[in-house]
CSV table of C-alpha atoms and ligand atoms in Angstrom, one decimal:
chain,number,residue,atom,x,y,z
A,1,MET,CA,29.5,1.7,133.9
A,2,THR,CA,31.3,2.8,130.1
A,3,ASP,CA,34.1,5.2,132.1
A,4,SER,CA,35.4,2.2,133.9
A,5,LEU,CA,36.2,0.7,130.7
A,6,PRO,CA,39.8,1.3,129.0
A,7,SER,CA,40.5,4.7,127.0
A,8,ALA,CA,43.9,3.2,124.8
A,9,SER,CA,41.4,1.9,122.3
A,10,VAL,CA,42.0,6.2,121.3
A,11,PHE,CA,45.4,5.7,119.3
A,12,ASP,CA,47.1,9.2,119.9
A,13,ILE,CA,50.0,9.5,117.2
A,14,GLU,CA,52.2,12.0,119.0
A,15,THR,CA,52.7,9.7,121.8
A,16,PHE,CA,53.2,6.6,120.3
A,17,VAL,CA,55.0,8.7,116.9
A,18,ALA,CA,57.8,10.2,120.3
A,19,LYS,CA,59.3,6.9,121.0
A,20,LEU,CA,59.3,4.7,118.2
A,21,PRO,CA,62.6,3.8,117.0
A,22,LYS,CA,63.4,4.9,113.5
A,23,ALA,CA,65.7,5.4,110.3
A,24,GLU,CA,65.8,8.7,108.5
A,25,LEU,CA,67.2,7.6,105.1
A,26,HIS,CA,66.9,11.7,103.4
A,27,LEU,CA,69.1,14.1,105.0
A,28,HIS,CA,71.2,16.5,104.0
A,29,ILE,CA,73.3,17.8,106.4
A,30,GLU,CA,73.1,21.2,105.0
A,31,GLY,CA,69.9,21.3,104.9
A,32,SER,CA,69.6,20.9,108.6
A,33,LEU,CA,71.2,24.3,108.9
A,34,GLU,CA,69.1,26.3,111.3
A,35,PRO,CA,68.7,30.0,111.6
A,36,GLU,CA,70.2,30.3,114.6
A,37,LEU,CA,73.1,28.0,114.0
A,38,MET,CA,73.4,30.2,110.6
A,39,PHE,CA,73.8,33.4,112.4
A,40,GLU,CA,76.2,32.4,115.4
A,41,LEU,CA,78.8,30.2,112.2
A,42,ALA,CA,78.6,34.0,110.1
A,43,GLN,CA,80.3,36.0,113.6
A,44,ARG,CA,82.1,33.0,114.5
A,45,ASN,CA,83.8,33.8,110.9
A,46,ASN,CA,83.1,37.0,109.7
A,47,VAL,CA,80.8,36.2,106.6
A,48,ALA,CA,77.7,38.6,105.6
A,49,ILE,CA,74.5,36.9,105.6
A,50,PRO,CA,71.8,38.5,103.4
A,51,PHE,CA,69.6,38.7,106.8
A,52,ASP,CA,69.5,40.9,110.2
A,53,SER,CA,68.0,38.6,111.8
A,54,VAL,CA,66.5,34.6,112.8
A,55,GLU,CA,63.0,35.4,111.7
A,56,ALA,CA,64.0,37.0,109.2
A,57,VAL,CA,66.0,34.0,108.1
A,58,ARG,CA,62.8,32.5,108.7
A,59,ALA,CA,60.6,34.9,106.4
A,60,ALA,CA,62.5,33.9,102.9
A,61,TYR,CA,61.8,30.3,103.5
A,62,ASP,CA,58.3,30.5,101.2
A,63,PHE,CA,59.5,28.4,98.5
A,64,SER,CA,57.0,28.0,95.1
A,65,ASN,CA,59.6,24.4,93.9
A,66,LEU,CA,62.8,22.9,94.4
A,67,GLN,CA,65.0,25.9,92.7
A,68,ASP,CA,63.5,28.5,94.6
A,69,PHE,CA,64.9,26.5,97.1
A,70,LEU,CA,68.2,25.3,96.6
A,71,ASP,CA,69.2,29.0,96.0
A,72,ILE,CA,69.0,30.5,99.3
A,73,TYR,CA,69.9,26.9,100.9
A,74,TYR,CA,73.2,27.4,98.4
A,75,ALA,CA,74.0,31.1,100.2
A,76,GLY,CA,72.6,29.1,103.2
A,77,ALA,CA,75.5,26.9,103.4
A,78,ASN,CA,78.4,29.9,102.7
A,79,VAL,CA,78.5,30.1,106.4
A,80,LEU,CA,80.2,26.3,106.8
A,81,LEU,CA,84.3,27.1,106.1
A,82,THR,CA,85.9,25.2,109.7
A,83,ALA,CA,85.9,21.2,109.9
A,84,ARG,CA,84.5,22.1,113.5
A,85,ASP,CA,81.3,23.9,111.6
A,86,PHE,CA,80.4,20.5,110.0
A,87,GLU,CA,81.6,19.5,113.4
A,88,ASP,CA,78.6,22.0,115.0
A,89,LEU,CA,76.8,21.2,111.8
A,90,THR,CA,76.7,17.4,112.0
A,91,PHE,CA,76.5,17.0,115.8
A,92,ALA,CA,73.8,20.0,116.0
A,93,TYR,CA,71.4,17.6,113.4
A,94,PHE,CA,72.1,14.3,115.8
A,95,LYS,CA,71.0,16.0,119.5
A,96,ARG,CA,67.5,16.9,117.8
A,97,ILE,CA,66.9,13.8,115.9
A,98,ALA,CA,67.7,11.5,118.6
A,99,ALA,CA,65.1,13.3,121.3
A,100,ASP,CA,62.7,12.0,118.1
A,101,ASN,CA,64.0,8.8,119.7
A,102,VAL,CA,65.8,8.5,115.3
A,103,ARG,CA,68.1,5.3,116.0
A,104,HIS,CA,70.2,5.7,112.4
A,105,ALA,CA,70.6,7.7,109.7
A,106,GLU,CA,72.5,8.1,106.5
A,107,ILE,CA,72.9,11.8,105.7
A,108,PHE,CA,73.9,12.9,102.6
A,109,PHE,CA,76.1,15.7,102.1
A,110,ASP,CA,77.0,17.7,98.3
A,111,PRO,CA,80.5,17.8,98.6
A,112,GLN,CA,81.0,20.5,95.8
A,113,THR,CA,79.1,23.4,96.9
A,114,HIS,CA,82.1,24.2,99.4
A,115,THR,CA,84.6,22.9,97.4
A,116,ASP,CA,84.0,25.2,94.9
A,117,ARG,CA,83.7,27.9,97.6
A,118,GLY,CA,87.5,26.3,98.1
A,119,VAL,CA,86.9,24.5,101.3
A,120,ALA,CA,88.7,21.3,101.2
A,121,PHE,CA,86.9,18.3,100.8
A,122,GLU,CA,89.6,16.9,103.2
A,123,THR,CA,87.8,20.1,106.3
A,124,VAL,CA,84.4,18.7,105.1
A,125,VAL,CA,84.2,14.9,105.4
A,126,GLU,CA,86.5,15.7,109.1
A,127,GLY,CA,84.1,17.6,110.4
A,128,ILE,CA,81.0,15.5,109.5
A,129,ILE,CA,82.8,12.5,110.4
A,130,ALA,CA,84.1,14.3,113.8
A,131,GLY,CA,80.2,15.0,114.6
A,132,MET,CA,78.8,11.5,113.4
A,133,ASN,CA,81.5,9.7,115.9
A,134,ARG,CA,79.9,11.9,118.1
A,135,ALA,CA,76.4,11.2,118.2
A,136,GLU,CA,77.4,7.5,118.0
A,137,ALA,CA,79.5,7.9,121.6
A,138,GLU,CA,76.9,10.7,123.2
A,139,LEU,CA,74.0,9.9,121.8
A,140,GLY,CA,73.9,6.3,121.0
A,141,VAL,CA,72.6,6.9,117.1
A,142,THR,CA,75.0,4.9,114.2
A,143,SER,CA,75.1,6.4,111.0
A,144,GLY,CA,76.8,6.3,107.2
A,145,LEU,CA,77.5,9.1,105.2
A,146,ILE,CA,76.4,8.9,101.4
A,147,LEU,CA,78.3,11.7,98.7
A,148,SER,CA,76.0,13.0,97.1
A,149,PHE,CA,76.5,14.9,93.2
A,150,LEU,CA,75.0,17.7,92.2
A,151,ARG,CA,73.4,16.7,88.5
A,152,HIS,CA,73.0,21.1,87.5
A,153,LEU,CA,76.9,20.7,86.7
A,154,PRO,CA,78.6,18.9,85.0
A,155,GLU,CA,79.3,15.4,84.8
A,156,GLU,CA,82.5,15.4,84.6
A,157,ALA,CA,82.6,18.3,88.0
A,158,ALA,CA,81.1,14.2,89.7
A,159,PHE,CA,84.5,12.9,88.5
A,160,ALA,CA,86.9,15.3,89.6
A,161,THR,CA,84.3,14.9,92.9
A,162,LEU,CA,84.8,11.3,93.0
A,163,GLU,CA,88.9,11.4,92.7
A,164,MET,CA,89.0,13.7,95.9
A,165,ALA,CA,86.8,11.9,97.6
A,166,LYS,CA,89.2,8.4,96.4
A,167,PRO,CA,91.7,8.4,99.4
A,168,TYR,CA,88.4,9.1,102.3
A,169,LEU,CA,86.7,6.0,100.5
A,170,ASP,CA,85.9,3.5,103.8
A,171,ARG,CA,84.1,6.4,104.8
A,172,PHE,CA,81.3,6.3,102.7
A,173,ILE,CA,78.6,4.1,102.6
A,174,GLY,CA,77.4,5.2,99.2
A,175,VAL,CA,76.7,8.5,96.8
A,176,GLY,CA,73.4,9.7,95.6
A,177,LEU,CA,72.6,12.9,92.7
A,178,ASP,CA,70.6,15.5,94.2
A,179,SER,CA,69.6,19.0,93.2
A,180,SER,CA,67.6,20.2,90.1
A,181,GLU,CA,66.1,18.3,88.5
A,182,MET,CA,64.6,19.3,85.8
A,183,GLY,CA,67.1,18.9,82.9
A,184,HIS,CA,69.1,17.4,84.4
A,185,PRO,CA,68.2,13.8,83.6
A,186,PRO,CA,69.5,10.7,85.9
A,187,SER,CA,71.4,9.0,82.8
A,188,LYS,CA,73.7,12.0,82.5
A,189,PHE,CA,75.6,10.7,84.8
A,190,GLU,CA,75.4,6.7,84.0
A,191,ARG,CA,79.3,6.4,83.9
A,192,VAL,CA,80.3,8.5,87.0
A,193,PHE,CA,77.5,5.5,88.4
A,194,ALA,CA,79.3,2.5,87.1
A,195,ALA,CA,82.5,3.7,88.3
A,196,CYS,CA,81.2,4.2,91.9
A,197,ARG,CA,79.4,1.2,91.4
A,198,GLU,CA,83.1,-1.0,90.0
A,199,LEU,CA,84.3,0.7,93.6
A,200,GLY,CA,81.6,-0.7,96.2
A,201,LEU,CA,79.3,1.9,96.7
A,202,LYS,CA,75.7,1.9,96.9
A,203,ILE,CA,74.0,3.9,95.0
A,204,CYS,CA,71.0,6.1,95.8
A,205,ALA,CA,69.3,8.7,93.7
A,206,HIS,CA,67.2,11.7,93.4
A,207,ALA,CA,63.4,10.9,91.0
A,208,GLY,CA,60.4,11.3,90.9
A,209,GLU,CA,60.7,14.8,93.2
A,210,GLU,CA,59.8,17.2,90.0
A,211,GLY,CA,60.9,14.7,87.3
A,212,PRO,CA,59.0,12.3,85.2
A,213,PRO,CA,58.5,9.0,85.3
A,214,GLU,CA,60.9,8.4,82.8
A,215,TYR,CA,64.0,9.5,84.7
A,216,VAL,CA,62.4,7.1,87.8
A,217,HIS,CA,63.1,4.6,84.7
A,218,GLU,CA,66.8,5.8,84.0
A,219,ALA,CA,67.8,5.8,87.6
A,220,LEU,CA,67.2,2.3,87.9
A,221,ASP,CA,68.1,0.8,84.3
A,222,LEU,CA,71.0,3.5,84.4
A,223,LEU,CA,71.9,4.3,87.2
A,224,LYS,CA,70.8,0.7,88.7
A,225,ILE,CA,69.8,2.7,91.6
A,226,ASP,CA,70.2,0.4,95.3
A,227,ARG,CA,67.8,3.8,96.9
A,228,MET,CA,65.4,6.4,95.3
A,229,ASP,CA,64.7,9.1,97.3
A,230,HIS,CA,61.4,11.4,97.0
A,231,GLY,CA,59.9,8.7,93.8
A,232,ASN,CA,56.3,10.7,94.3
A,233,ARG,CA,56.2,10.9,89.8
A,234,ALA,CA,56.7,7.2,89.5
A,235,MET,CA,52.9,7.2,90.8
A,236,GLU,CA,52.0,8.9,87.3
A,237,ASP,CA,53.1,4.5,85.7
A,238,GLU,CA,51.4,1.7,86.3
A,239,ALA,CA,53.9,-0.4,85.5
A,240,LEU,CA,56.9,0.9,87.0
A,241,VAL,CA,54.8,1.3,90.8
A,242,ALA,CA,53.8,-2.4,90.1
A,243,ARG,CA,58.0,-2.5,88.9
A,244,LEU,CA,59.1,-0.6,92.2
A,245,ALA,CA,56.3,-2.5,94.5
A,246,LYS,CA,57.8,-6.2,93.0
A,247,GLU,CA,61.3,-4.9,93.8
A,248,GLN,CA,60.7,-4.2,97.2
A,249,MET,CA,62.6,-0.7,96.3
A,250,THR,CA,62.7,0.9,99.3
A,251,LEU,CA,61.8,5.4,98.7
A,252,THR,CA,62.5,7.9,101.0
A,253,VAL,CA,59.3,10.1,101.1
A,254,CYS,CA,59.5,13.4,102.4
A,255,PRO,CA,55.8,14.4,102.8
A,256,LEU,CA,56.7,18.3,104.8
A,257,SER,CA,60.0,19.0,101.7
A,258,ASN,CA,56.7,18.2,99.7
A,259,LEU,CA,54.2,20.2,101.0
A,260,LYS,CA,56.7,23.2,100.6
A,261,LEU,CA,58.4,22.7,97.4
A,262,CYS,CA,54.7,22.1,96.1
A,263,VAL,CA,55.2,18.7,94.7
A,264,VAL,CA,51.7,18.3,96.6
A,265,LYS,CA,49.3,20.9,96.9
A,266,ASP,CA,48.3,20.4,100.5
A,267,LEU,CA,49.6,17.1,102.7
A,268,LYS,CA,45.8,15.4,102.1
A,269,ASP,CA,47.0,14.9,98.8
A,270,HIS,CA,50.1,13.6,99.0
A,271,PRO,CA,50.6,10.6,97.3
A,272,ILE,CA,51.7,8.2,100.8
A,273,PRO,CA,48.2,6.1,101.8
A,274,ASN,CA,48.3,5.4,97.8
A,275,MET,CA,51.4,4.0,97.8
A,276,LEU,CA,51.2,1.8,100.7
A,277,ALA,CA,48.1,0.2,99.0
A,278,LYS,CA,50.1,-0.4,96.3
A,279,GLY,CA,52.2,-2.4,98.1
A,280,LEU,CA,55.3,0.7,97.5
A,281,HIS,CA,57.9,0.2,100.3
A,282,VAL,CA,58.1,3.6,101.9
A,283,THR,CA,59.9,5.3,104.3
A,284,LEU,CA,59.2,9.3,106.2
A,285,ASN,CA,61.7,11.7,106.1
A,286,SER,CA,63.1,15.0,106.7
A,287,ASP,CA,64.9,15.9,103.1
A,288,ASP,CA,66.0,19.6,105.0
A,289,PRO,CA,64.2,20.2,108.2
A,290,SER,CA,65.6,23.4,108.9
A,291,TYR,CA,64.0,24.8,105.5
A,292,PHE,CA,61.0,22.6,105.4
A,293,GLY,CA,59.5,23.0,109.2
A,294,GLY,CA,59.8,19.3,110.6
A,295,TYR,CA,62.3,16.7,111.4
A,296,VAL,CA,61.2,13.1,111.1
A,297,ASN,CA,58.7,12.8,113.4
A,298,ASP,CA,57.3,16.4,112.3
A,299,ASN,CA,57.0,14.5,109.1
A,300,TYR,CA,54.8,11.4,110.7
A,301,ILE,CA,52.9,13.5,112.5
A,302,GLN,CA,51.7,15.4,110.1
A,303,LEU,CA,50.9,12.7,107.6
A,304,ALA,CA,49.1,10.9,109.7
A,305,LYS,CA,46.4,13.1,110.8
A,306,ALA,CA,46.7,15.1,107.0
A,307,VAL,CA,46.1,11.7,105.4
A,308,GLY,CA,44.7,9.5,108.2
A,309,LEU,CA,47.1,6.5,108.9
A,310,THR,CA,47.1,3.9,111.0
A,311,ARG,CA,48.9,2.7,113.7
A,312,GLU,CA,49.7,-0.1,111.7
A,313,GLN,CA,51.6,1.6,108.3
A,314,ILE,CA,53.0,3.6,110.6
A,315,ILE,CA,54.9,0.8,111.8
A,316,GLN,CA,55.4,0.0,109.1
A,317,MET,CA,57.1,2.8,107.7
A,318,ALA,CA,59.3,2.9,110.1
A,319,ARG,CA,60.1,-1.3,109.3
A,320,ASN,CA,60.9,0.2,105.7
A,321,SER,CA,63.7,2.8,107.3
A,322,PHE,CA,65.3,-0.3,109.1
A,323,GLU,CA,65.2,-2.2,105.7
A,324,GLY,CA,66.4,0.0,103.3
A,325,SER,CA,69.2,1.1,105.6
A,326,PHE,CA,72.7,-0.1,104.4
A,327,LEU,CA,72.6,-1.2,107.2
A,328,PRO,CA,74.1,-5.1,108.0
A,329,ASP,CA,72.2,-7.6,108.5
A,330,GLU,CA,72.3,-7.8,112.1
A,331,LYS,CA,72.4,-4.8,112.9
A,332,LYS,CA,68.6,-4.2,111.2
A,333,ALA,CA,67.5,-7.2,113.1
A,334,GLN,CA,68.5,-5.3,116.4
A,335,TYR,CA,66.8,-2.4,115.0
A,336,LEU,CA,63.5,-4.3,114.4
A,337,ALA,CA,63.2,-6.5,117.8
A,338,GLU,CA,63.2,-2.6,118.9
A,339,ILE,CA,60.7,-1.4,116.8
A,340,ASP,CA,59.0,-4.7,118.5
A,341,ALA,CA,59.5,-4.3,121.2
A,342,TYR,CA,57.8,-1.2,121.6
A,343,VAL,CA,55.1,-2.1,119.9
A,344,ALA,CA,54.2,-5.2,122.0
A,345,ALA,CA,54.8,-2.6,125.1
A,346,ASN,CA,52.1,0.5,124.0
B,1,ADE,N1,65.0,18.1,98.1
B,1,ADE,C1,66.0,18.1,97.2
B,1,ADE,N2,65.8,17.7,96.2
B,1,ADE,C2,67.0,17.8,95.6
B,1,ADE,N3,67.9,18.8,96.1
B,1,ADE,C3,68.0,19.4,97.2
B,1,ADE,N4,69.3,19.0,97.4
B,1,ADE,C4,69.1,19.2,98.9
B,1,ADE,N5,67.1,18.5,99.0
B,1,ADE,C5,67.5,18.3,97.8
B,2,ZN,ZN1,66.7,15.9,99.4
């Protein structure tokens, strides 16, 4: 009589992840520029791009390391010129993640990528904020904006960017540190991050994506981060792992990014199961979804299939994504209750 038994014991990852409420905490809005929109904006703004088709753009997304990717990513951003461009880019991202049932996103933008080619800081911020406001009104997805400094540039340039940002401080929930990691340790930015903390901004930094565990120590001790982006190479230092677990530091891990940038050779080798086993407060994120071939749900599903994540581990990381957000406690509790209701019903 086995055919009368309920078949619900088989865990269907795709179906379960699809509607699971989640937050995205590591996303570069410039990295959500899909080739189709790149072409549309290039035409609209009369900007030349070195590709003659959408397929040619996608074919160029074959990277050996972080720098390979960054060269193409900064070139792609050249098509973004007006507030409307930034609004269209931002709204397109939110529309896409609403389909993944991402309920909240805290997104990075790189102002220096734009101000250094003559686009006004105000244009960038007004456009992105307009897209975020539209997303909340039309899609019900809440969000926060994080100003990220480019670490391959000098600390003085970060200070100059912070000056530009001062009239708009209430628009930002925090600051971040991204771009080429090797040779640009967190210590290079200790003073500018101290100034940001004084201004009441939350602190994030990419650390341990390609850089050694020492950079992770510096992000904790010198920048005094509230959240760590990536953190993969922290796993090489047992005492550091124990500290991250003890402090319940949120790590915004990006599996498909790690695969595309050769941080891991194969998704099967991804450190997430080990991170979970060590009690780290990890979340799954897309980083630059247009360039890395997947949005948040793709990251959950492909990783789950590669390393064999359990339903409980998936739920835990979705919970972590709200707990590790910079939302006020009441709002976190609301979203966590959405997860509880979903889990009870599915
Ligand atoms: N994965 C990444 N690492 C560093 N800088 C970035 N900028 C955009 N994506 C990045
Ligand atoms: Zn990143």
